[in-house]
XYZ file of C-alpha atoms in Angstrom:
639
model
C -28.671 -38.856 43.644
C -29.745 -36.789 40.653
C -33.131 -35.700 42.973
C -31.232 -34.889 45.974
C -28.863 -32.373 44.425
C -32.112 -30.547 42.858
C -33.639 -30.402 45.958
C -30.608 -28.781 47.378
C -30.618 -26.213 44.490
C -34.224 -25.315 45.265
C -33.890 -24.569 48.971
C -30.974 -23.044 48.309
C -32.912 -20.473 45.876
C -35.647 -20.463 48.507
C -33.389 -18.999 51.385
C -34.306 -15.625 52.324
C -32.478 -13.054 50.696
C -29.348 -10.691 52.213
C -27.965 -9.881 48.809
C -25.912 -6.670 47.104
C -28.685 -4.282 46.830
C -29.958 -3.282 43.554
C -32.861 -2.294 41.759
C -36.221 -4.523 41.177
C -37.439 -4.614 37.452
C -41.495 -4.170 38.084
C -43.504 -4.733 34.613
C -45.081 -2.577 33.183
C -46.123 -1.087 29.830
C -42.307 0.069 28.840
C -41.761 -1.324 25.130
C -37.548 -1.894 26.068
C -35.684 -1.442 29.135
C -32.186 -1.459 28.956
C -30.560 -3.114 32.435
C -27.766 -0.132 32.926
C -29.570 1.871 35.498
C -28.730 -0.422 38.538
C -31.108 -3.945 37.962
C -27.899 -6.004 37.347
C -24.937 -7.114 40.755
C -21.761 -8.965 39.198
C -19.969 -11.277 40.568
C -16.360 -12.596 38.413
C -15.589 -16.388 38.621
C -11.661 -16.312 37.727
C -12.039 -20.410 38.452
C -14.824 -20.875 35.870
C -15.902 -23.739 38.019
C -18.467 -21.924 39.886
C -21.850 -23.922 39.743
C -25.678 -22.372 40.250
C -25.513 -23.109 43.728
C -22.072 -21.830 44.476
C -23.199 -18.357 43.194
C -26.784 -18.160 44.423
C -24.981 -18.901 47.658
C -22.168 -15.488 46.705
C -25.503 -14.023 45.792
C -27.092 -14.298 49.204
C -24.003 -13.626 50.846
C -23.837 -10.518 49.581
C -20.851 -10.702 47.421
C -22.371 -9.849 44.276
C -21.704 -6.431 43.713
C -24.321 -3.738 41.760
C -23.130 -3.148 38.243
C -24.314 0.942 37.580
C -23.872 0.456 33.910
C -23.422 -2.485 31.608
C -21.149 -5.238 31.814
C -17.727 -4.349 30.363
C -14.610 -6.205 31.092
C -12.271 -5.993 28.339
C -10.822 -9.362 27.016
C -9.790 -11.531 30.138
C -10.680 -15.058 30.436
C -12.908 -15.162 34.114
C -16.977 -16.317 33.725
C -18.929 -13.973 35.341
C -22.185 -14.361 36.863
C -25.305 -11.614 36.757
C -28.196 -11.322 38.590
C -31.711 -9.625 38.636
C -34.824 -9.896 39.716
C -38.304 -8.847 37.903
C -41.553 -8.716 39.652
C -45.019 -9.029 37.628
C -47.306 -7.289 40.218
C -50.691 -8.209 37.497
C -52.861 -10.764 38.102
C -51.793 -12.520 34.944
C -49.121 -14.028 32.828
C -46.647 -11.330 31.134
C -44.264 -12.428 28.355
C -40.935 -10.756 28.080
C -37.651 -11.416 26.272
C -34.432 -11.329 27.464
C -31.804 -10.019 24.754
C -28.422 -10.171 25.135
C -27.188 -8.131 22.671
C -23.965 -8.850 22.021
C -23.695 -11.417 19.358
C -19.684 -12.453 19.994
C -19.937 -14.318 23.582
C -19.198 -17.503 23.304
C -21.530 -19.046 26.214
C -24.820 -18.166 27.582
C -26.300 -19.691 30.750
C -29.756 -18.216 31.891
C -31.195 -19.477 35.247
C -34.369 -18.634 36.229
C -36.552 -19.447 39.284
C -40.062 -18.605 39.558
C -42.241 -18.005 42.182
C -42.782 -21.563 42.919
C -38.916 -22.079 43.148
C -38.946 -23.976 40.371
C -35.000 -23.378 37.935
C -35.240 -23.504 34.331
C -31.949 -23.141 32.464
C -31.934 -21.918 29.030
C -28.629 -21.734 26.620
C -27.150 -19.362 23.644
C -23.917 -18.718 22.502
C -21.937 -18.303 19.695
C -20.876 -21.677 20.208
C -24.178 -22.872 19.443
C -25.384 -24.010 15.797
C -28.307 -21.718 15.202
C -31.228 -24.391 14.962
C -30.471 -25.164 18.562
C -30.866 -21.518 19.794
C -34.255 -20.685 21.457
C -35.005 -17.562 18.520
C -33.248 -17.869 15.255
C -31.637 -14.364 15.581
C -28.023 -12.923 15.184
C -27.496 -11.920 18.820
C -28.985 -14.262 21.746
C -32.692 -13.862 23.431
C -34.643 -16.204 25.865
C -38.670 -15.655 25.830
C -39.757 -15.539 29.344
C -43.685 -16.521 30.460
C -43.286 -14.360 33.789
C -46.450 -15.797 35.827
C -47.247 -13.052 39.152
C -44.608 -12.802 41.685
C -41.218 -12.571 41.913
C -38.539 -13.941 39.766
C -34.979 -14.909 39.926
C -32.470 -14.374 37.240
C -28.982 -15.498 36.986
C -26.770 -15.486 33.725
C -23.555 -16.688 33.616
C -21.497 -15.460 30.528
C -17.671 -16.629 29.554
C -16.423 -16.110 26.034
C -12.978 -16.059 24.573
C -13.400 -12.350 22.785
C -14.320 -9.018 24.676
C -16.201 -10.087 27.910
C -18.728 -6.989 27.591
C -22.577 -7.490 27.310
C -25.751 -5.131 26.972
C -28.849 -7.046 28.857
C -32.047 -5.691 27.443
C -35.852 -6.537 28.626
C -38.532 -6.535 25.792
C -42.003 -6.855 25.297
C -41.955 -8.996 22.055
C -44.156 -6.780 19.709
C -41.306 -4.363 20.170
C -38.646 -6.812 19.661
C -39.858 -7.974 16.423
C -40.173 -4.444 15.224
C -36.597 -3.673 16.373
C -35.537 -7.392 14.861
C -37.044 -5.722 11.365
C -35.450 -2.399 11.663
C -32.258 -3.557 12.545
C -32.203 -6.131 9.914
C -33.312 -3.337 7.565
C -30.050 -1.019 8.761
C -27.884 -3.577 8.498
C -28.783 -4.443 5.213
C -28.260 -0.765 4.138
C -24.573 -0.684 5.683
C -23.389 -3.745 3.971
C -25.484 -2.987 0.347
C -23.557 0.498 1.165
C -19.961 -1.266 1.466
C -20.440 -3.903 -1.174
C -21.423 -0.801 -3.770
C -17.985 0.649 -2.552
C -16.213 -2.554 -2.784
C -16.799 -3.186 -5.926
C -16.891 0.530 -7.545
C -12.819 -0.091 -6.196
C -12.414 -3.345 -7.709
C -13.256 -1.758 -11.063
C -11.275 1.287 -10.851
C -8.208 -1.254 -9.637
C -9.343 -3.059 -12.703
C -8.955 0.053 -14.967
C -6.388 2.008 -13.326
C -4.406 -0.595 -11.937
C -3.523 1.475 -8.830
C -2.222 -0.640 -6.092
C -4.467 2.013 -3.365
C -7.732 0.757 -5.201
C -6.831 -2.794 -4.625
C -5.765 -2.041 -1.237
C -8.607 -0.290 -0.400
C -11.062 -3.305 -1.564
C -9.228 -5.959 0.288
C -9.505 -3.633 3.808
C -13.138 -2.728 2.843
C -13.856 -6.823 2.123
C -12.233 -8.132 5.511
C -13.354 -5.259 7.324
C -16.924 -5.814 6.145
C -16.847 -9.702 6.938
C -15.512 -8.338 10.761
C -18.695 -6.187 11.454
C -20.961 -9.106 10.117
C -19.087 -11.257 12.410
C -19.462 -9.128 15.540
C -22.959 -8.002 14.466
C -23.746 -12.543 14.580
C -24.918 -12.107 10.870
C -21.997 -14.478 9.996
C -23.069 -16.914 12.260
C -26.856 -16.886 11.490
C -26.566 -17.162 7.190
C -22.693 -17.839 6.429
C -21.987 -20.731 8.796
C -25.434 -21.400 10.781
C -23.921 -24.687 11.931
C -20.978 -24.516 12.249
C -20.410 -21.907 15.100
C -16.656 -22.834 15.567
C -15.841 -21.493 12.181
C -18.160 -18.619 12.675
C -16.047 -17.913 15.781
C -12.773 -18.012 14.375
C -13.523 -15.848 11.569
C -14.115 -12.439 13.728
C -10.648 -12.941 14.629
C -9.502 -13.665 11.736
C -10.772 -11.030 9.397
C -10.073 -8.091 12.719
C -7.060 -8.929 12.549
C -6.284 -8.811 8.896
C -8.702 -6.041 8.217
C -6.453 -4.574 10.592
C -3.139 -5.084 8.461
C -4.699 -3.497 5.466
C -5.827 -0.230 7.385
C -2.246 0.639 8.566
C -1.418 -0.457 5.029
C -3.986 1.702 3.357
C -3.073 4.549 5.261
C 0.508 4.081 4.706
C -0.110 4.525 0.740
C -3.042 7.390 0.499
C -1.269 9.716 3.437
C 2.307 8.950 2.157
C 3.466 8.091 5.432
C 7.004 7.145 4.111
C 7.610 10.261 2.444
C 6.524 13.014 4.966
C 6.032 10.456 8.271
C 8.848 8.039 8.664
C 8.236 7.335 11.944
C 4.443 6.892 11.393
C 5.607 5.174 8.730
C 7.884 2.356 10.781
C 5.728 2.029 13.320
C 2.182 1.604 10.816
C 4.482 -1.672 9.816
C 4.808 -2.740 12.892
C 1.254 -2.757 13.003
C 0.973 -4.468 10.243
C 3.213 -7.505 11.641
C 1.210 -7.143 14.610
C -1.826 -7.702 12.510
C -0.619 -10.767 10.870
C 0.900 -12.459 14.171
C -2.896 -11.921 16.041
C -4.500 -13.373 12.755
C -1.800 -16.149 13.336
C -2.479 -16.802 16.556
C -6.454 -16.900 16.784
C -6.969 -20.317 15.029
C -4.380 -21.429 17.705
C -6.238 -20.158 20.587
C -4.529 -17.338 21.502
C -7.079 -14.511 20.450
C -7.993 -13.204 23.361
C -4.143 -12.593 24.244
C -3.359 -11.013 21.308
C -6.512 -8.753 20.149
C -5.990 -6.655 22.934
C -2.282 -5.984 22.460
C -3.373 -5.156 19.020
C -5.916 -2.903 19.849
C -3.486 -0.957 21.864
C -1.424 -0.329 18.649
C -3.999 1.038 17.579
C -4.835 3.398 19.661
C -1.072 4.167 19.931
C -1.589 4.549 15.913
C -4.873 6.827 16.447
C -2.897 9.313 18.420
C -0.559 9.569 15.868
C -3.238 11.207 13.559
C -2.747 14.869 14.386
C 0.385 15.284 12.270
C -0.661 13.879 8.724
C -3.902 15.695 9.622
C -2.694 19.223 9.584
C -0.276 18.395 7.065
C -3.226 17.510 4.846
C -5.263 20.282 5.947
C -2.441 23.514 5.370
C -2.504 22.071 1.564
C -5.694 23.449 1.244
C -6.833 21.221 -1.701
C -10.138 19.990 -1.472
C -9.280 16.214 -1.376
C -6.077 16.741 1.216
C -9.002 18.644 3.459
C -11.953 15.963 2.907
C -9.395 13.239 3.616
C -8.051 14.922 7.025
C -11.724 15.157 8.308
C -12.567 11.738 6.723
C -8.994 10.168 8.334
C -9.719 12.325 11.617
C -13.509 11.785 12.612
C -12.753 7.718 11.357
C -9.633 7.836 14.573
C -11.900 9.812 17.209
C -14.808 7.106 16.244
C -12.225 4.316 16.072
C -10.526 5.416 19.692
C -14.340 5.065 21.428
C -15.026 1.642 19.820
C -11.780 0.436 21.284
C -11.659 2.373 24.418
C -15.025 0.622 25.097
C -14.108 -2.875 23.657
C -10.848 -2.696 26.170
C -13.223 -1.375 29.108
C -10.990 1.393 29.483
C -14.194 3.428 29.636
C -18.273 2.077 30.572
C -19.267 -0.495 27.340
C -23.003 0.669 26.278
C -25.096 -0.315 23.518
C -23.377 2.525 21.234
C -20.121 0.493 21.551
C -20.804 -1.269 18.146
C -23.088 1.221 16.376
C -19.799 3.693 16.746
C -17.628 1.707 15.555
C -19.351 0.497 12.392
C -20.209 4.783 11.892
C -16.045 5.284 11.557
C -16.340 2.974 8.565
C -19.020 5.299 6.951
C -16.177 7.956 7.526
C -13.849 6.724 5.631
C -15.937 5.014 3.026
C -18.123 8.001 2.524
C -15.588 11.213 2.662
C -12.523 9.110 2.230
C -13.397 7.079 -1.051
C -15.100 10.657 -2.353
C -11.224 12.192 -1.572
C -9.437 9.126 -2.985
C -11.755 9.267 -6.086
C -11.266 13.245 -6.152
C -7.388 12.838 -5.993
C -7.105 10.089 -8.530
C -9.666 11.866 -10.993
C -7.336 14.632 -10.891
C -4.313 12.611 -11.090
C -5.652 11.366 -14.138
C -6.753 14.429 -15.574
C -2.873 15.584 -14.689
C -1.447 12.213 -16.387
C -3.540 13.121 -19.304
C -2.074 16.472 -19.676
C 1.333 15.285 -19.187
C 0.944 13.088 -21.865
C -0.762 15.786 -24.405
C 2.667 17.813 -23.226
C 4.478 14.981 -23.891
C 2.810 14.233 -27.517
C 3.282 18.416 -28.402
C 6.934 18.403 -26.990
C 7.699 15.019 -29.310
C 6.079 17.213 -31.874
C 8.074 19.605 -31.733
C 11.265 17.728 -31.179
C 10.218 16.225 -35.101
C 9.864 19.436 -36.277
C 12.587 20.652 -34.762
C 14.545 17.750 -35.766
C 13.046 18.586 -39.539
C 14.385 22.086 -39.227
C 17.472 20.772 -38.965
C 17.659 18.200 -41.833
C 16.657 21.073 -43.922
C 19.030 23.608 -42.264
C 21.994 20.673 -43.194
C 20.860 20.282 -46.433
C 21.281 24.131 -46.746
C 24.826 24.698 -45.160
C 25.793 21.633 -47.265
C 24.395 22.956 -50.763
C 25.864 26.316 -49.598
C 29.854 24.871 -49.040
C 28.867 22.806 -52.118
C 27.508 25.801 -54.573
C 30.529 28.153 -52.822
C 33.480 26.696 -52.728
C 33.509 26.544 -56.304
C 33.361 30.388 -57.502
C 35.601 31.008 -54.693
C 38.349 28.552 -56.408
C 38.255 30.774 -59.438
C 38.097 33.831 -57.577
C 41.209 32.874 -56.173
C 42.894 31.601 -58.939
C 42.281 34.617 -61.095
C 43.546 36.905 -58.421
C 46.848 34.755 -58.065
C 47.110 35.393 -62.115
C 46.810 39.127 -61.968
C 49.734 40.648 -62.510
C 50.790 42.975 -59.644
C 50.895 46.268 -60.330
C 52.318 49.216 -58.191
C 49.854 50.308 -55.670
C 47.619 47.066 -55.886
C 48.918 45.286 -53.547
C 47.002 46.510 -50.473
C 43.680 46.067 -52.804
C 44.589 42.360 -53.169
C 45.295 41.772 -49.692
C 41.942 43.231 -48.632
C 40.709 40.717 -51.557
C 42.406 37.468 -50.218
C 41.563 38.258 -46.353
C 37.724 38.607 -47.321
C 37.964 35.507 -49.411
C 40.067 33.264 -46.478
C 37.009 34.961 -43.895
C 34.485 33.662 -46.638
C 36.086 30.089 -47.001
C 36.186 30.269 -42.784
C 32.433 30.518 -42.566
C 31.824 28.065 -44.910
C 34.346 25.417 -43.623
C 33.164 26.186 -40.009
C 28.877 25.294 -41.798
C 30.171 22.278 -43.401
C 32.051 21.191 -39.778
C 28.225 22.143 -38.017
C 26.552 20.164 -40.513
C 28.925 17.125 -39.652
C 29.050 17.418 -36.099
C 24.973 17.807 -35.261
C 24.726 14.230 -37.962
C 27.354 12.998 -35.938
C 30.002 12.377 -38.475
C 32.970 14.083 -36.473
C 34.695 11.113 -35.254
C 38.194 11.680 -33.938
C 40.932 9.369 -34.189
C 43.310 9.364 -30.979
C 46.847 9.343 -32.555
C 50.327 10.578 -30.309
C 50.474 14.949 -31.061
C 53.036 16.876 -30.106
C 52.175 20.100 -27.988
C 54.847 22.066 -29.675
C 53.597 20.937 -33.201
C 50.084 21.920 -32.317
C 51.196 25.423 -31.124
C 53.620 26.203 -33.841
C 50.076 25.264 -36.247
C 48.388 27.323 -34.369
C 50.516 30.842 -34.378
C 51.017 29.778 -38.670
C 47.153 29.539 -38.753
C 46.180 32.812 -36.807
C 46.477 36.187 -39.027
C 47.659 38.136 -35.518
C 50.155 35.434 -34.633
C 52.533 38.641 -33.346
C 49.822 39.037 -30.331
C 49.717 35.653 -29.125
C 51.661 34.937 -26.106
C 52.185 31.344 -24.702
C 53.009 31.085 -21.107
C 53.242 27.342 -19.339
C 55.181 23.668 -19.413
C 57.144 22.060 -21.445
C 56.477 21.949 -25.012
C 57.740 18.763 -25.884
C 54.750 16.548 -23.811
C 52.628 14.490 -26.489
C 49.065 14.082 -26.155
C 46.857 11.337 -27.350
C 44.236 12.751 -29.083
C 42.810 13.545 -32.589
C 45.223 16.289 -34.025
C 42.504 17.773 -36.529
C 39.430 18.135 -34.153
C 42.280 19.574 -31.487
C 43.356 22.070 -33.510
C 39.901 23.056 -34.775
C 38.679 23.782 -30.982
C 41.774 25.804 -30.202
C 42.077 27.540 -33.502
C 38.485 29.054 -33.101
C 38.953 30.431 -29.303
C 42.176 32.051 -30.718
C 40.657 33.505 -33.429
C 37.125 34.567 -31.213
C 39.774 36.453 -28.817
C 41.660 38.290 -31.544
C 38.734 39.086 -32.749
C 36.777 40.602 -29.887
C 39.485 41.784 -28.140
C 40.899 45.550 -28.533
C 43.055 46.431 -31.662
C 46.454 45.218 -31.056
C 45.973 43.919 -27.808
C 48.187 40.632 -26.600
C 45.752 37.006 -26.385
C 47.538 34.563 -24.026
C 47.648 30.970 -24.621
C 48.574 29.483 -20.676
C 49.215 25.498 -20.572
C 49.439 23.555 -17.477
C 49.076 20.104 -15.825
C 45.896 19.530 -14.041
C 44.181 16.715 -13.267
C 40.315 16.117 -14.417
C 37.454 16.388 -12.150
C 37.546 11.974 -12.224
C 41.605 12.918 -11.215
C 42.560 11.634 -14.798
C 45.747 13.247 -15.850
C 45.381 16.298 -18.357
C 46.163 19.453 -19.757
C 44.425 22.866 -19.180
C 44.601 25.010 -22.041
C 43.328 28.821 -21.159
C 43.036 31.239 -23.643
C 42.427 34.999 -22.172
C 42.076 38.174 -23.998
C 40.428 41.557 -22.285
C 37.260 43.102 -23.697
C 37.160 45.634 -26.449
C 35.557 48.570 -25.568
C 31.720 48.713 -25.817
C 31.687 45.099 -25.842
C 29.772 43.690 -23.513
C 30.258 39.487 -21.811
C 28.361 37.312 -23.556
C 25.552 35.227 -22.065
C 27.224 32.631 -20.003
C 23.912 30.675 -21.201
C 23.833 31.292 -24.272
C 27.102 31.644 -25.538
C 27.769 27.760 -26.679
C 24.142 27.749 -28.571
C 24.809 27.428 -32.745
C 24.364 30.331 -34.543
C 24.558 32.947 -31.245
C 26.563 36.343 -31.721
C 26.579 38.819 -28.775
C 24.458 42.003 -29.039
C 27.820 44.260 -29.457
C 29.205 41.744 -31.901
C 26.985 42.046 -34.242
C 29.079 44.452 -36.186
C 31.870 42.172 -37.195
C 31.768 39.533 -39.359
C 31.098 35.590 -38.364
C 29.043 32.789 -38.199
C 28.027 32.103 -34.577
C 29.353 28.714 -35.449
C 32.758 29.092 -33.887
C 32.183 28.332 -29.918
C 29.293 25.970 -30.957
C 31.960 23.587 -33.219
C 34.291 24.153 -30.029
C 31.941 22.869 -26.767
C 30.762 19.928 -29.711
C 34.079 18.670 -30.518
C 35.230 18.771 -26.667
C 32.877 16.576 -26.338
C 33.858 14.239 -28.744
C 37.281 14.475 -27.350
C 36.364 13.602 -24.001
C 37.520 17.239 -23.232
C 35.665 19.814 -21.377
C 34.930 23.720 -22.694
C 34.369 26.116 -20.075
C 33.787 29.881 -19.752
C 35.160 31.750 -17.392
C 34.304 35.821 -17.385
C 35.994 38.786 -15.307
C 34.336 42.534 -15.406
C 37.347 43.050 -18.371
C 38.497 39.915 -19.154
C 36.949 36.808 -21.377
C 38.653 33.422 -20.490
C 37.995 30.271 -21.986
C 39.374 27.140 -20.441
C 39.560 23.748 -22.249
C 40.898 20.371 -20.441
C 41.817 17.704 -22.282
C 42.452 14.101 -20.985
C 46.609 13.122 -21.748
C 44.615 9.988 -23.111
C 41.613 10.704 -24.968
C 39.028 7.496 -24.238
C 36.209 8.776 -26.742
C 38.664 8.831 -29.770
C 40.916 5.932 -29.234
């Protein structure tokens, strides 16, 4: 039975020929011929049943079709037959190889008749362990002993990847020297990506930057992809065991793939100046992971191309980080946008040819492995540029940061010894005052001395002011001022207040009801009020009236409390005080400088509102000064 169906296949390849007309390959002494220009007629096999003598029968009745270019399907699951036919017009043998140079097919049939009529079929494949292939070789080639005459070829080619091939005719001196110069570039591109890899390992290592160790994971997968589609991964990684070999192009595509979009997502800040780039670059990312999912399941070929189209969808997104980067006009931003831009026009041709939405050549996988030099070239010199300087910037901080804590010691020294000075001062004064005092309340008054003594005791009282008003700084700034919330009666407090001021006759209280108690600390109260009274008597014209208005208002957390403004108008040639300034210790307007104080006054008063859980607040007019201080009813910071 066996005989009988090969003697059918040979008169079936010895019928006369009526077939799709295309172009005869004559030898001759060209080193490589490429089989774009015409040589090749296609014929697709959705079934992928069809048997050698089903399509040398399509052949001869003319339903092959020519193929001007190379074969380039995109990813669909049909077989597809090719056919051409060389001629060796010498009078002698001619040896020629047939390459098929792309490396990811799965399944390579070549049929070839001679002259005589006799059919040899050869196999290749990624499918098949590399010591059964006829030339131990990354992509797929059949040596052919072409005797004179004509020959038939047929090649029938299913995998479950991209269905694209490049069919190239060699005289073998030439395709060992291209089998050493290729192996030579390769090795160059991978040394090249393995020095990268690991110069971003190390600088993850030392900078612990999350980008670096992003970056080496996409530069890893995406370099185990390219050996995979370039068939190195199948020759020296897993020679026999072309299943494995198989799965991991899939594999590492797709998760390469993941750690582009999430790359790009950290060194262009998508999320902080592209949110929609942003959302969808995640989506790609789950996109990734579901292909990389689904190829050890079988499902590869259904998936890659859905994912490639999210990528081109995420290519034409480009032009908006690009000219953000760009208008910065630093020189990493710029060398990233070319880096990030000529990596997505490369990136769009690879795909656009892998998805036959334009003619697959040989350049189709050259292309895409020159986008990776893009962005591992110009976009790892910009990443290293931008960190270098963010490190040079994180070093300067931290200098800043060492001078400012510097000066916050010295500052904080200054103070100690500024204390220790008001303290020693109170101390050393208080003292000769006392006798002062007491020998000026044992002179005997005599006619006409009186107004001398009251000039006496109003300096002293003004001296014992400024040094009760030091001691109170000193307290405050080391904290000791701690209030004591205890029931006060507003009408107490005021009637202290007029008894302590030495205008009381131009103090005029406006507002509620006196007899509402407060909970608060009585002393540090009175201290805050007593020294805005006395700053508006003071600069405030010569027998001019200082109101004191009181009146419910809630807080700004609607807390129930009282507002206490005290108003006075300007005198004249006084000018407002800094609104900035005016709370700092020790700071006296320019006008004021002729009247007597310690800049202490309004500095003890925003300090212990504080404490008091009260708030101090200045509120100027062109002629009037007026200073408004809210207090809680219920003072939480003292109780």
């Amino acid at each position: 039975m066996g005989r009988w169906v090969g003697l059918c296949l040979l008169l079936i390849l010895a019928v006369p020929v009526t077939a799709a007309s295309t172009t005869i390959i004559a030898l001759d002494d060209t080193p490589k011929r490429i089989l774009d220009q015409g040589e090749l007629s296609l014929l697709i096999d959705p079934t992928r049943e069809m048997t050698l003598a089903e399509a040398t029968q399509a052949w001869q009745q003319g339903r092959f079709r020519p193929l001007p270019g190379n074969l380039g399907l995109g990813y669909r699951p049909d077989a597809v037959w090719l056919h051409f036919t060389i001629t060796n017009p010498a009078d002698k043998t001619q040896s020629r190889w047939v390459e098929i140079a792309v490396p990811y097919l799965d399944d390579i049939r070549l049929y070839h008749r001679g002259p005589a009529g006799q059919v040899v079929q050869r196999q290749a494949g990624d499918r098949l362990p590399q010591s059964q292939k006829e030339l131990d070789y990354r992509a797929h080639a059949f040596k052919l002993d072409l005797q004179p005459g004509t020959h038939q070829l047929f090649l029938r080619l299913q995998t479950s990847s991209s269905l694209s091939a490049v069919v190239i005719l060699w005289q073998p001196d030439a395709f060992d020297k291209h089998l050493r110069s290729s192996y030579l570039v390769l090795g160059l591109y991978f040394s090249l990506l393995s020095t990268v890899l690991l110069f971003n390992l190390v600088s993850w290592v030392v900078a612990r930057r999350r980008v670096f160790l992003v970056y080496s994971g996409y530069l890893f997968l995406n370099a185990l992809q390219w050996a995979a589609i370039n068939g190195l991964v199948s020759e020296f990684v897993f020679p026999e065991q072309p299943l494995l070999a198989n799965l991991l192009l899939g594999v590492t595509l797709s998760l390469a793939g993941a750690l582009a979009f999430v790359f790009f997502i950290l060194i262009l800040e998508l999320k902080r100046y592209h949110p929609f780039i942003y959302r969808f670059s995640q989506f790609g990312v789950a996109a990734s992971l579901v292909t990389a999912l689904a190829t050890p399941l079988g499902h590869y070929q259904t998936f890659a191309p859905l994912l490639l189209m999210i990528a081109i969808v995420a290519s034409f997104t480009m032009p908006w980080p690009i000219v953000r980067l760009w208008r910065t006009g630093v020189l990493w931003s710029r060398l990233l946008a070319v880096a990030y831009g000529a990596y997505g026009v490369l990136l769009i041709w690879n795909i656009f040819g892998t998805l036959a939405l334009i003619p697959f050549d040989s350049w189709n996988i050259p292309i895409g492995m020159t986008s990776n030099l893009f962005h591992v070239l110009l976009l790892h010199f910009a990443i290293m540029l931008h960190y270098r300087r963010a490190e040079d910037e994180r070093k300067q901080a931290l200098e800043t940061a060492k001078q400012a804590q510097q000066a916050v010691l010295l500052e904080k020294g200054f103070r100690q010894e500024q204390g220790q000075l008001l303290s020693m001062l109170s101390h050393e004064l208080k003292n000769p005052l006392a006798t002062v005092r007491l020998t000026l309340d044992a002179m005997t008054s005599v006619a006409g001395d009186e107004p001398r003594r009251q000039r006496i005791e109003r300096a002293l009282s003004g001296l014992d002011n400024i040094i009760e008003r030091c001691s109170q700084a000193n307290r405050l700034d080391q904290g000791l001022l701690q209030g004591q919330a205890v029931p006060v009666s507003v009408e107490e407090l005021l009637a202290d207040l007029v008894a302590a001021s030495h205008a009381a006759a131009r103090l005029s209280i406006t507002g509620l009801d006196r007899q509402l108690t407060l909970h608060t600390d009585p002393q540090l109260l009175f201290i805050v009020l007593h020294n805005l009274v006395e700053n508006a008597l003071k600069y405030s014209p010569k027998g001019a009236p200082v109101t004191i208005a009181i009146s419910r208002q809630p807080g700004s957390d609607d807390r129930p409390g009282l507002r206490w403004q005290i108003s006075n108008p300007l005198a004249p040639g006084l000018a407002p005080p800094d609104p900035e300034r005016l709370f700092d210790k020790f700071y006296r307007g320019d006008k004021a400088q002729g009247k007597s104080g310690s800049g202490l006054g309004l500095y003890l008063a925003r300090g212990i509102a504080d404490t008091l859980d009260a708030d101090l607040s200045y509120r100027p007019e062109p002629d009037r000064v007026h200073f408004q201080l809210w207090i809680p009813l219920t003072s939480a910071s003292t109780s």
